[in-house]
Amino acid sequence: TTKMIPRQKYYVVFEGRSRGIYNSWEQCQPLVYRYKGALFRSFHTYEAAQYHMNEYLHNKYGVQFCRPLDIVDVNATEEKDVMKTNGRIYIPLFWI
């Protein structure tokens, strides 16, 4: 039998304890578990996740989500503010 290689998933938390794009369910689940009105979804590519986050924020607030950065933002002071994926560092530029 052929073994299936699990595909990377990215989890978008639209509404939860902290909005963002996360690269594992273990990161996403505590942000939405027992959170009234939680809204989240998984995607197979980071680009799709970012597109849907942008659409959601644009439709709700008229703003855009962050773009990927190669350097650490000086405003990201806590480890939880920084997400490392495939050797790149992503930092939310704002929280709503």
Coordinates of C-alpha atoms in Angstrom, one line a residue:
T1 CA 0.0 0.0 0.0
T2 CA 1.1 3.6 -0.6
K3 CA 1.4 5.8 2.4
M4 CA -0.1 9.2 2.2
I5 CA 2.2 12.0 3.2
P6 CA 0.3 14.5 5.3
R7 CA 0.0 17.9 3.6
Q8 CA 0.9 21.1 5.5
K9 CA -2.2 23.0 6.6
Y10 CA -2.5 26.6 7.6
Y11 CA -5.2 27.6 10.1
V12 CA -6.8 31.1 9.9
V13 CA -8.4 32.4 13.0
F14 CA -10.8 35.0 11.9
E15 CA -12.5 35.4 15.3
G16 CA -10.9 34.0 18.4
R17 CA -8.6 34.9 21.3
S18 CA -6.0 36.0 18.8
R19 CA -6.4 36.5 15.0
G20 CA -3.8 35.2 12.7
I21 CA -2.5 32.4 10.5
Y22 CA -1.0 29.4 12.2
N23 CA 0.8 26.4 10.8
S24 CA -0.6 23.8 13.2
W25 CA -3.8 22.8 14.8
E26 CA -2.0 22.7 18.1
Q27 CA -1.4 26.5 17.8
C28 CA -4.9 27.2 16.5
Q29 CA -7.0 25.1 18.8
P30 CA -6.4 27.0 22.1
L31 CA -7.4 30.2 20.4
V32 CA -10.8 29.0 19.3
Y33 CA -11.8 26.3 21.9
R34 CA -14.8 27.4 23.9
Y35 CA -14.5 30.9 22.4
K36 CA -18.1 32.1 21.7
G37 CA -18.4 33.1 18.1
A38 CA -15.0 31.5 17.1
L39 CA -14.5 31.6 13.3
F40 CA -11.6 29.6 11.8
R41 CA -10.7 27.5 8.8
S42 CA -7.8 25.5 7.4
F43 CA -6.1 25.9 4.0
H44 CA -3.5 23.9 2.2
T45 CA -1.3 26.9 1.2
Y46 CA -0.2 30.0 3.1
E47 CA -1.1 32.1 0.2
A48 CA -4.7 30.9 0.3
A49 CA -4.9 31.4 4.0
Q50 CA -3.5 35.0 3.7
Y51 CA -5.9 35.7 0.8
H52 CA -8.9 34.7 2.9
M53 CA -7.7 36.6 5.9
N54 CA -7.3 39.7 3.8
E55 CA -10.8 39.3 2.3
Y56 CA -12.3 38.8 5.8
L57 CA -10.6 41.8 7.3
H58 CA -11.2 44.0 4.2
N59 CA -14.9 43.1 4.3
K60 CA -15.3 43.6 8.0
Y61 CA -13.0 46.5 8.7
G62 CA -11.6 47.8 5.4
V63 CA -8.0 46.9 6.3
Q64 CA -5.5 44.3 5.1
F65 CA -3.6 41.7 7.0
C66 CA 0.2 41.8 7.2
R67 CA 2.6 40.8 4.4
P68 CA 5.5 38.3 5.1
L69 CA 8.6 39.8 6.4
D70 CA 12.2 38.6 6.4
I71 CA 13.2 40.5 9.5
V72 CA 11.8 40.7 13.0
D73 CA 9.5 43.8 13.6
V74 CA 10.7 45.8 16.6
N75 CA 7.2 45.9 18.0
A76 CA 7.0 42.1 18.3
T77 CA 8.3 41.7 21.8
E78 CA 7.0 38.3 22.7
E79 CA 7.8 35.0 21.2
K80 CA 4.0 34.4 20.5
D81 CA 4.0 37.5 18.3
V82 CA 6.4 35.8 15.8
M83 CA 5.5 32.8 13.6
K84 CA 8.3 31.0 11.8
T85 CA 7.4 29.0 8.7
N86 CA 9.7 27.4 6.2
G87 CA 12.6 29.5 7.3
R88 CA 10.6 32.8 7.0
I89 CA 9.4 34.9 9.9
Y90 CA 5.8 36.3 9.8
I91 CA 4.8 39.0 12.3
P92 CA 1.3 40.4 12.5
L93 CA 1.7 44.1 11.9
F94 CA -1.5 44.9 13.9
W95 CA -4.1 43.2 16.1
I96 CA -7.7 44.2 16.0

